[in-house]
Amino acid sequence: MKVLVGAKLINGTGGPVVEDSAVLIDETYIVAVGPRASVELPPDVEVIDVSGMTLMPGLIDCHDHLASKGYDLSSRWGLNEPISLQHLRTAYVMAQTLAAGYTCVRDAGGLDAGFKMAVEDGLYPGPRLVNSINIISPTGGLADRVSGSGHSHSHDDPRLPSGIADGVDGVRIKVREMVRVGADVIKFATTGGASSRPGHGPKDIEYTLEEVKALVEEARSLGRKTMCHAVGGQGLRNAVAAGVGSIEHGCYLAEEPDLSKMMADKGIFLVPTFEVYEYHSTVSAPHMQARAKELLEVHQESMQQALAAGVKVVAGTDAGGFVHGDNAREIELLVARGMSTTQAIQAATSWAAECVGLDREIGTIEPGKLADLLVLDGDPLSDISVLRDQDKMMLVMKGGEAFIDLLPVGEPLPV
Ligand SMILES: [Zn+2]
């Protein structure tokens, strides 16, 4: 057993911090937590001094694309590099994301099941993965890859089955196909987005209410949650009405205030992904920039309205098209858009764990949870940007195993 002593503890629940804490770990699990004086230590425990630092749960990104490396057509279609190099880049990104303090990632499309197997088999380091495999959308929708010249990108690769499905029967079959190739969660789209093709924008609908209901019901019957790309308009309304697990983006929610209340009543999470819109509004192709700039103000209002209605707003970056490893920029943006630092930390820990369906295992520093935790040289409650600073990340532990350990080696402490 080992014990981390002396840190200021943020347990992820939003409750009061504990100064001079002790967190006792038995190999992979947390067994006791509290003020140092209250935690009884077994003989021969390894004592690790983390005085003056902050201890908190490992971070969770509810919306990432670990296998994506850009928005240009050739990288999106995987044409510019050999497949082996693409995979090695993805492996690098997994380790990079874990090093940034992210002990769990929900991948929102593009990652085949092998990466999760590799992490679980200990072949390569990476966050715990909740995987969607590929995005489901109708013909002409988000997942239907067609170039400006009208070329369609064929999907004859069994690792990532085509995401295109139409009609009530079609979406049911597609959900079964995704589960067959290892999907832990079902990702689908009911609207276009900032990055979708010209002529198909954030408020353009994909799927009827009947199709969305059938898809959600099929996923539920197979024990899978759903995460729905829905930016605005009727498609967003259909997703909320059908009771999806989480609304991804939801930028135009504030235009229809009854939707926030419906989301709160149904326990639907909101993943606003501010980070990707920051990118789209400044760097992306002209039609993407225009869309992202247009929604900037209402997006912030949407988050605030949802939060006030009682919706759990969680951290998701939509990383992949623009950056990897700076996932905590999203947490900083949640604060900039109106969350308290305590809420923003919940959004990336306990609430996020609920959103991805792992709240019994991770998301808080409590007895019985897996020892997924961070030790920081700084206090994110007073300065949230500490979470982005790799040099302040003194310890990243996943399941009791240290991946990053920059703690000074001191004299063994008396127990
Ligand atoms: Zn995404």
Short mmCIF file of C-alpha atoms and ligand atoms in Angstrom, two decimals:
data_model
loop_
_atom_site.label_atom_id
_atom_site.label_comp_id
_atom_site.label_asym_id
_atom_site.label_seq_id
_atom_site.Cartn_x
_atom_site.Cartn_y
_atom_site.Cartn_z
CA MET A 1 0.00 0.00 0.00
CA LYS A 2 1.02 3.60 -0.45
CA VAL A 3 -0.26 6.87 0.94
CA LEU A 4 -0.04 10.38 -0.48
CA VAL A 5 0.15 12.80 2.44
CA GLY A 6 0.03 16.54 2.95
CA ALA A 7 -1.76 17.73 -0.20
CA LYS A 8 -4.71 20.02 -0.44
CA LEU A 9 -7.41 17.61 -1.62
CA ILE A 10 -10.09 18.48 -4.19
CA ASN A 11 -12.18 15.32 -4.30
CA GLY A 12 -14.15 16.19 -7.46
CA THR A 13 -17.62 16.23 -5.87
CA GLY A 14 -17.68 20.00 -5.45
CA GLY A 15 -17.51 19.56 -1.67
CA PRO A 16 -15.08 21.39 0.63
CA VAL A 17 -11.36 20.94 0.11
CA VAL A 18 -9.33 19.06 2.71
CA GLU A 19 -6.05 20.67 3.72
CA ASP A 20 -3.23 18.35 4.80
CA SER A 21 -4.95 15.22 3.48
CA ALA A 22 -4.05 11.56 3.23
CA VAL A 23 -5.09 9.28 0.36
CA LEU A 24 -4.38 5.61 0.97
CA ILE A 25 -4.05 3.38 -2.10
CA ASP A 26 -4.03 -0.39 -2.28
CA GLU A 27 -2.48 -1.20 -5.69
CA THR A 28 -5.27 -0.02 -8.01
CA TYR A 29 -7.96 1.31 -5.67
CA ILE A 30 -8.37 4.13 -3.17
CA VAL A 31 -9.09 2.63 0.24
CA ALA A 32 -9.17 5.62 2.60
CA VAL A 33 -9.34 9.41 2.25
CA GLY A 34 -9.46 12.24 4.76
CA PRO A 35 -7.50 14.70 6.88
CA ARG A 36 -4.10 13.15 7.57
CA ALA A 37 -4.80 12.63 11.26
CA SER A 38 -7.98 10.65 10.53
CA VAL A 39 -6.54 8.06 8.14
CA GLU A 40 -5.18 5.00 9.84
CA LEU A 41 -2.05 3.76 8.09
CA PRO A 42 -1.08 0.10 7.95
CA PRO A 43 2.49 -0.86 8.87
CA ASP A 44 4.98 -0.90 5.96
CA VAL A 45 2.95 1.61 3.99
CA GLU A 46 4.98 3.60 1.45
CA VAL A 47 4.61 7.27 2.39
CA ILE A 48 4.76 9.81 -0.43
CA ASP A 49 5.05 13.43 0.68
CA VAL A 50 2.99 15.79 -1.47
CA SER A 51 2.82 18.70 1.00
CA GLY A 52 2.17 22.08 -0.58
CA MET A 53 0.62 20.52 -3.67
CA THR A 54 -2.94 19.81 -4.80
CA LEU A 55 -4.38 16.33 -5.28
CA MET A 56 -7.45 15.82 -7.45
CA PRO A 57 -9.13 13.19 -9.64
CA GLY A 58 -7.70 12.42 -13.07
CA LEU A 59 -9.33 14.50 -15.81
CA ILE A 60 -11.94 13.15 -18.23
CA ASP A 61 -12.46 14.43 -21.77
CA CYS A 62 -16.04 13.57 -22.81
CA HIS A 63 -15.45 14.37 -26.48
CA ASP A 64 -12.12 13.73 -28.15
CA HIS A 65 -10.98 12.33 -31.52
CA LEU A 66 -7.68 10.67 -30.71
CA ALA A 67 -7.18 9.32 -34.25
CA SER A 68 -7.93 12.59 -36.06
CA LYS A 69 -5.09 14.86 -37.15
CA GLY A 70 -6.60 17.78 -39.06
CA TYR A 71 -9.54 19.13 -41.01
CA ASP A 72 -8.08 19.01 -44.50
CA LEU A 73 -9.57 16.42 -46.83
CA SER A 74 -6.48 14.26 -47.23
CA SER A 75 -5.94 13.78 -43.49
CA ARG A 76 -9.64 13.28 -42.86
CA TRP A 77 -9.72 10.57 -45.48
CA GLY A 78 -6.39 9.11 -44.37
CA LEU A 79 -4.78 9.62 -47.78
CA ASN A 80 -1.59 11.49 -46.96
CA GLU A 81 0.31 8.93 -44.86
CA PRO A 82 0.79 5.18 -44.66
CA ILE A 83 -1.69 3.59 -42.27
CA SER A 84 1.13 2.40 -39.99
CA LEU A 85 2.31 6.00 -39.49
CA GLN A 86 -1.24 7.14 -38.79
CA HIS A 87 -1.58 4.48 -36.10
CA LEU A 88 1.75 5.35 -34.51
CA ARG A 89 0.72 9.00 -34.40
CA THR A 90 -2.50 7.96 -32.66
CA ALA A 91 -0.51 5.91 -30.15
CA TYR A 92 1.67 8.96 -29.47
CA VAL A 93 -1.44 11.09 -28.95
CA MET A 94 -2.83 8.58 -26.43
CA ALA A 95 0.33 8.86 -24.31
CA GLN A 96 0.44 12.65 -24.76
CA THR A 97 -3.16 12.97 -23.57
CA LEU A 98 -2.53 10.78 -20.53
CA ALA A 99 0.57 12.83 -19.69
CA ALA A 100 -1.64 15.95 -19.77
CA GLY A 101 -3.59 14.50 -16.85
CA TYR A 102 -6.40 12.88 -18.82
CA THR A 103 -6.89 9.43 -17.34
CA CYS A 104 -10.13 8.85 -19.27
CA VAL A 105 -11.27 9.86 -22.75
CA ARG A 106 -14.54 9.28 -24.54
CA ASP A 107 -13.66 9.12 -28.20
CA ALA A 108 -16.34 10.66 -30.42
CA GLY A 109 -15.41 8.87 -33.65
CA GLY A 110 -12.52 7.62 -35.74
CA LEU A 111 -10.75 5.35 -33.28
CA ASP A 112 -10.91 1.62 -33.91
CA ALA A 113 -11.30 -0.85 -31.06
CA GLY A 114 -7.67 -2.01 -31.20
CA PHE A 115 -6.38 1.10 -29.43
CA LYS A 116 -8.52 0.38 -26.41
CA MET A 117 -7.38 -3.26 -26.43
CA ALA A 118 -3.74 -2.12 -26.60
CA VAL A 119 -4.20 0.14 -23.56
CA GLU A 120 -6.06 -2.52 -21.60
CA ASP A 121 -3.45 -5.16 -22.46
CA GLY A 122 -0.69 -2.83 -21.26
CA LEU A 123 0.92 -2.73 -24.71
CA TYR A 124 0.87 1.05 -24.84
CA PRO A 125 0.03 3.79 -22.33
CA GLY A 126 -3.16 5.75 -22.76
CA PRO A 127 -6.27 6.97 -20.98
CA ARG A 128 -9.17 4.65 -20.18
CA LEU A 129 -11.20 4.66 -23.37
CA VAL A 130 -14.93 4.83 -23.95
CA ASN A 131 -15.12 4.32 -27.67
CA SER A 132 -17.77 5.14 -30.28
CA ILE A 133 -15.83 3.78 -33.31
CA ASN A 134 -17.58 5.90 -35.98
CA ILE A 135 -20.22 8.63 -36.20
CA ILE A 136 -23.66 7.60 -37.47
CA SER A 137 -25.48 10.01 -39.78
CA PRO A 138 -27.83 9.79 -42.80
CA THR A 139 -26.84 10.06 -46.45
CA GLY A 140 -25.60 13.62 -46.93
CA GLY A 141 -25.02 14.02 -43.20
CA LEU A 142 -21.97 14.56 -41.03
CA ALA A 143 -20.49 11.08 -41.55
CA ASP A 144 -21.14 10.98 -45.30
CA ARG A 145 -17.76 11.94 -46.65
CA VAL A 146 -18.05 13.57 -50.05
CA SER A 147 -15.45 15.87 -51.54
CA GLY A 148 -16.30 19.19 -53.17
CA SER A 149 -16.04 17.50 -56.55
CA GLY A 150 -18.61 14.89 -55.54
CA HIS A 151 -16.25 12.00 -54.82
CA SER A 152 -17.44 9.73 -52.05
CA HIS A 153 -14.93 8.17 -49.69
CA SER A 154 -15.67 4.45 -49.68
CA HIS A 155 -15.64 2.61 -46.40
CA ASP A 156 -14.47 -0.88 -47.19
CA ASP A 157 -12.37 -0.95 -44.04
CA PRO A 158 -13.87 -3.29 -41.43
CA ARG A 159 -12.12 -1.45 -38.58
CA LEU A 160 -14.32 1.60 -39.07
CA PRO A 161 -17.60 0.59 -40.65
CA SER A 162 -19.40 3.27 -42.64
CA GLY A 163 -21.47 5.53 -40.44
CA ILE A 164 -24.19 6.12 -43.03
CA ALA A 165 -27.64 4.84 -42.13
CA ASP A 166 -31.10 5.91 -43.27
CA GLY A 167 -34.56 5.10 -41.96
CA VAL A 168 -35.78 3.49 -38.77
CA ASP A 169 -34.55 0.01 -39.73
CA GLY A 170 -31.29 1.39 -41.10
CA VAL A 171 -30.30 3.14 -37.89
CA ARG A 172 -31.14 0.09 -35.79
CA ILE A 173 -28.90 -2.08 -37.97
CA LYS A 174 -26.13 0.52 -37.83
CA VAL A 175 -26.19 0.62 -34.03
CA ARG A 176 -25.82 -3.17 -34.01
CA GLU A 177 -22.90 -2.92 -36.44
CA MET A 178 -21.11 -0.37 -34.26
CA VAL A 179 -21.59 -2.53 -31.18
CA ARG A 180 -20.33 -5.54 -33.17
CA VAL A 181 -17.02 -3.77 -33.84
CA GLY A 182 -16.58 -2.66 -30.23
CA ALA A 183 -18.55 0.55 -29.65
CA ASP A 184 -19.00 1.31 -25.94
CA VAL A 185 -21.15 4.33 -26.74
CA ILE A 186 -23.18 5.26 -29.83
CA LYS A 187 -22.22 8.57 -31.46
CA PHE A 188 -24.58 10.04 -34.01
CA ALA A 189 -25.52 13.38 -35.54
CA THR A 190 -28.89 15.09 -35.91
CA THR A 191 -27.59 18.34 -37.41
CA GLY A 192 -24.71 19.59 -39.52
CA GLY A 193 -21.91 21.50 -37.82
CA ALA A 194 -19.35 24.23 -38.16
CA SER A 195 -17.04 21.87 -40.03
CA SER A 196 -19.60 20.11 -42.23
CA ARG A 197 -19.62 20.74 -45.97
CA PRO A 198 -20.79 24.05 -47.39
CA GLY A 199 -24.56 24.03 -47.77
CA HIS A 200 -25.10 21.80 -44.74
CA GLY A 201 -24.82 23.92 -41.61
CA PRO A 202 -25.34 23.80 -37.85
CA LYS A 203 -29.13 24.09 -38.00
CA ASP A 204 -29.71 21.71 -40.91
CA ILE A 205 -31.51 18.61 -39.75
CA GLU A 206 -30.29 15.02 -40.07
CA TYR A 207 -32.86 12.38 -39.05
CA THR A 208 -36.55 12.50 -38.21
CA LEU A 209 -37.78 12.15 -34.65
CA GLU A 210 -38.81 8.56 -35.43
CA GLU A 211 -35.29 7.71 -36.61
CA VAL A 212 -33.69 9.29 -33.53
CA LYS A 213 -36.06 7.46 -31.19
CA ALA A 214 -35.34 4.13 -32.88
CA LEU A 215 -31.58 4.69 -32.70
CA VAL A 216 -31.64 5.65 -29.01
CA GLU A 217 -33.93 2.73 -28.16
CA GLU A 218 -31.71 0.25 -30.01
CA ALA A 219 -28.59 1.55 -28.26
CA ARG A 220 -30.31 1.37 -24.89
CA SER A 221 -31.44 -2.20 -25.50
CA LEU A 222 -27.80 -3.11 -26.17
CA GLY A 223 -26.70 -1.36 -22.96
CA ARG A 224 -25.10 1.62 -24.69
CA LYS A 225 -25.46 5.31 -23.95
CA THR A 226 -25.80 7.75 -26.84
CA MET A 227 -23.90 10.97 -27.55
CA CYS A 228 -25.49 13.19 -30.15
CA HIS A 229 -23.86 15.87 -32.27
CA ALA A 230 -26.64 18.49 -32.31
CA VAL A 231 -25.89 22.17 -32.79
CA GLY A 232 -29.29 23.85 -33.29
CA GLY A 233 -32.75 23.87 -34.83
CA GLN A 234 -35.17 20.96 -35.24
CA GLY A 235 -32.41 18.34 -35.14
CA LEU A 236 -31.37 19.54 -31.70
CA ARG A 237 -34.99 19.43 -30.55
CA ASN A 238 -35.42 15.88 -31.88
CA ALA A 239 -32.33 14.72 -29.98
CA VAL A 240 -33.53 16.20 -26.69
CA ALA A 241 -37.06 14.86 -27.21
CA ALA A 242 -35.73 11.36 -27.88
CA GLY A 243 -33.72 11.41 -24.64
CA VAL A 244 -30.13 11.03 -25.84
CA GLY A 245 -27.43 10.62 -23.21
CA SER A 246 -25.60 13.83 -24.04
CA ILE A 247 -25.92 16.74 -26.43
CA GLU A 248 -22.57 17.45 -28.08
CA HIS A 249 -22.10 21.18 -28.88
CA GLY A 250 -25.73 22.37 -28.40
CA CYS A 251 -24.58 25.87 -29.36
CA TYR A 252 -28.04 27.24 -30.21
CA LEU A 253 -29.85 25.82 -27.15
CA ALA A 254 -30.52 29.30 -25.78
CA GLU A 255 -32.69 30.12 -28.81
CA GLU A 256 -35.26 27.61 -27.51
CA PRO A 257 -35.30 27.98 -23.72
CA ASP A 258 -37.68 25.06 -23.12
CA LEU A 259 -34.96 22.67 -24.29
CA SER A 260 -32.69 23.31 -21.28
CA LYS A 261 -35.53 22.45 -18.93
CA MET A 262 -36.26 19.27 -20.94
CA MET A 263 -32.60 18.30 -20.76
CA ALA A 264 -32.50 18.80 -17.00
CA ASP A 265 -35.69 16.75 -16.53
CA LYS A 266 -34.33 13.89 -18.65
CA GLY A 267 -30.82 13.99 -17.14
CA ILE A 268 -29.22 14.82 -20.51
CA PHE A 269 -25.66 16.15 -20.26
CA LEU A 270 -24.39 19.11 -22.29
CA VAL A 271 -20.88 18.95 -23.79
CA PRO A 272 -20.42 22.46 -25.24
CA THR A 273 -16.89 21.88 -26.68
CA PHE A 274 -15.91 25.57 -26.65
CA GLU A 275 -12.33 24.73 -27.57
CA VAL A 276 -13.10 23.57 -31.09
CA TYR A 277 -15.19 26.67 -31.83
CA GLU A 278 -12.34 28.87 -30.68
CA TYR A 279 -10.30 27.13 -33.35
CA HIS A 280 -12.98 27.24 -36.05
CA SER A 281 -13.62 30.93 -35.48
CA THR A 282 -9.98 31.84 -36.03
CA VAL A 283 -8.16 29.27 -38.17
CA SER A 284 -10.55 27.06 -40.18
CA ALA A 285 -11.80 27.35 -43.77
CA PRO A 286 -13.85 30.52 -44.50
CA HIS A 287 -17.30 28.84 -44.32
CA MET A 288 -16.35 27.20 -40.99
CA GLN A 289 -15.05 30.50 -39.58
CA ALA A 290 -18.28 32.28 -40.51
CA ARG A 291 -20.41 29.61 -38.81
CA ALA A 292 -18.29 29.55 -35.66
CA LYS A 293 -18.21 33.35 -35.34
CA GLU A 294 -21.96 33.53 -35.74
CA LEU A 295 -22.66 31.16 -32.85
CA LEU A 296 -20.00 32.43 -30.43
CA GLU A 297 -22.28 34.62 -28.31
CA VAL A 298 -25.33 32.38 -28.19
CA HIS A 299 -23.08 29.43 -27.34
CA GLN A 300 -21.98 31.03 -24.08
CA GLU A 301 -25.59 31.97 -23.29
CA SER A 302 -26.64 28.36 -23.99
CA MET A 303 -24.17 26.99 -21.47
CA GLN A 304 -25.24 29.47 -18.81
CA GLN A 305 -28.92 28.80 -19.41
CA ALA A 306 -28.43 25.04 -19.28
CA LEU A 307 -26.42 25.28 -16.08
CA ALA A 308 -29.06 27.49 -14.46
CA ALA A 309 -31.77 24.98 -15.49
CA GLY A 310 -29.87 22.20 -13.69
CA VAL A 311 -28.20 20.51 -16.67
CA LYS A 312 -24.82 18.99 -15.95
CA VAL A 313 -22.40 20.71 -18.32
CA VAL A 314 -19.26 18.63 -18.88
CA ALA A 315 -15.84 19.13 -20.45
CA GLY A 316 -15.22 17.86 -23.95
CA THR A 317 -12.68 19.34 -26.33
CA ASP A 318 -13.50 17.90 -29.76
CA ALA A 319 -9.71 17.71 -30.06
CA GLY A 320 -8.29 16.00 -33.10
CA GLY A 321 -8.98 18.38 -35.92
CA PHE A 322 -6.90 21.11 -34.33
CA VAL A 323 -4.73 20.05 -31.41
CA HIS A 324 -3.87 17.24 -29.04
CA GLY A 325 -2.58 17.46 -25.49
CA ASP A 326 -4.03 20.88 -24.66
CA ASN A 327 -7.37 19.39 -23.57
CA ALA A 328 -7.48 21.43 -20.36
CA ARG A 329 -7.92 24.58 -22.43
CA GLU A 330 -11.60 23.52 -22.45
CA ILE A 331 -11.75 23.66 -18.64
CA GLU A 332 -10.24 27.13 -18.78
CA LEU A 333 -12.90 28.14 -21.33
CA LEU A 334 -15.71 26.78 -19.15
CA VAL A 335 -14.52 29.21 -16.47
CA ALA A 336 -14.15 32.04 -18.98
CA ARG A 337 -17.74 31.44 -20.13
CA GLY A 338 -19.17 31.63 -16.62
CA MET A 339 -18.55 28.49 -14.56
CA SER A 340 -16.88 28.68 -11.16
CA THR A 341 -13.56 26.87 -10.91
CA THR A 342 -15.22 24.31 -8.61
CA GLN A 343 -17.92 23.62 -11.24
CA ALA A 344 -15.39 23.45 -14.06
CA ILE A 345 -13.41 20.83 -12.12
CA GLN A 346 -16.62 18.83 -11.54
CA ALA A 347 -17.32 19.18 -15.26
CA ALA A 348 -14.05 17.35 -16.00
CA THR A 349 -14.22 14.83 -13.13
CA SER A 350 -17.37 13.67 -11.27
CA TRP A 351 -19.97 14.98 -13.75
CA ALA A 352 -17.85 13.80 -16.67
CA ALA A 353 -17.62 10.31 -15.14
CA GLU A 354 -21.43 10.21 -14.95
CA CYS A 355 -21.67 11.40 -18.54
CA VAL A 356 -19.41 8.64 -19.85
CA GLY A 357 -21.04 6.02 -17.60
CA LEU A 358 -18.05 5.30 -15.34
CA ASP A 359 -19.09 7.14 -12.17
CA ARG A 360 -18.92 4.01 -10.08
CA GLU A 361 -15.25 3.55 -10.97
CA ILE A 362 -13.74 7.03 -11.47
CA GLY A 363 -14.34 10.78 -11.23
CA THR A 364 -13.83 11.39 -7.51
CA ILE A 365 -11.24 10.72 -4.82
CA GLU A 366 -13.29 8.41 -2.60
CA PRO A 367 -12.80 4.96 -1.10
CA GLY A 368 -13.65 2.21 -3.58
CA LYS A 369 -12.78 4.27 -6.66
CA LEU A 370 -9.88 3.46 -8.97
CA ALA A 371 -6.76 5.45 -8.09
CA ASP A 372 -6.93 7.78 -11.12
CA LEU A 373 -5.48 11.00 -9.75
CA LEU A 374 -3.25 14.00 -10.27
CA VAL A 375 -0.85 15.87 -8.04
CA LEU A 376 -0.30 19.46 -9.15
CA ASP A 377 2.23 22.05 -8.17
CA GLY A 378 -0.42 24.76 -7.90
CA ASP A 379 -4.08 25.20 -7.04
CA PRO A 380 -6.61 25.04 -9.89
CA LEU A 381 -9.34 26.49 -7.65
CA SER A 382 -7.51 29.80 -7.58
CA ASP A 383 -5.89 29.54 -11.04
CA ILE A 384 -7.55 27.09 -13.44
CA SER A 385 -4.75 27.49 -16.00
CA VAL A 386 -2.52 25.31 -13.80
CA LEU A 387 -4.28 22.33 -15.39
CA ARG A 388 -2.82 23.27 -18.79
CA ASP A 389 0.75 23.52 -17.55
CA GLN A 390 2.60 20.25 -18.16
CA ASP A 391 5.44 21.42 -15.87
CA LYS A 392 3.00 21.61 -12.93
CA MET A 393 1.75 18.06 -13.49
CA MET A 394 3.87 16.35 -10.82
CA LEU A 395 2.05 13.03 -10.73
CA VAL A 396 -0.39 11.41 -13.14
CA MET A 397 -1.64 8.13 -11.76
CA LYS A 398 -4.03 5.75 -13.49
CA GLY A 399 -5.31 2.71 -11.62
CA GLY A 400 -2.63 3.19 -8.97
CA GLU A 401 0.19 3.23 -11.51
CA ALA A 402 2.22 6.39 -12.02
CA PHE A 403 2.59 7.45 -15.66
CA ILE A 404 4.18 10.83 -14.90
CA ASP A 405 6.12 11.10 -11.65
CA LEU A 406 8.13 14.28 -11.12
CA LEU A 407 7.77 14.30 -7.35
CA PRO A 408 11.03 15.09 -5.57
CA VAL A 409 12.59 12.02 -4.01
CA GLY A 410 12.84 12.82 -0.32
CA GLU A 411 13.99 11.08 2.79
CA PRO A 412 11.61 8.28 3.80
CA LEU A 413 9.11 9.78 6.21
CA PRO A 414 8.38 8.24 9.57
CA VAL A 415 4.92 6.70 9.58
ZN ZN B 1 -16.41 15.73 -32.50
#
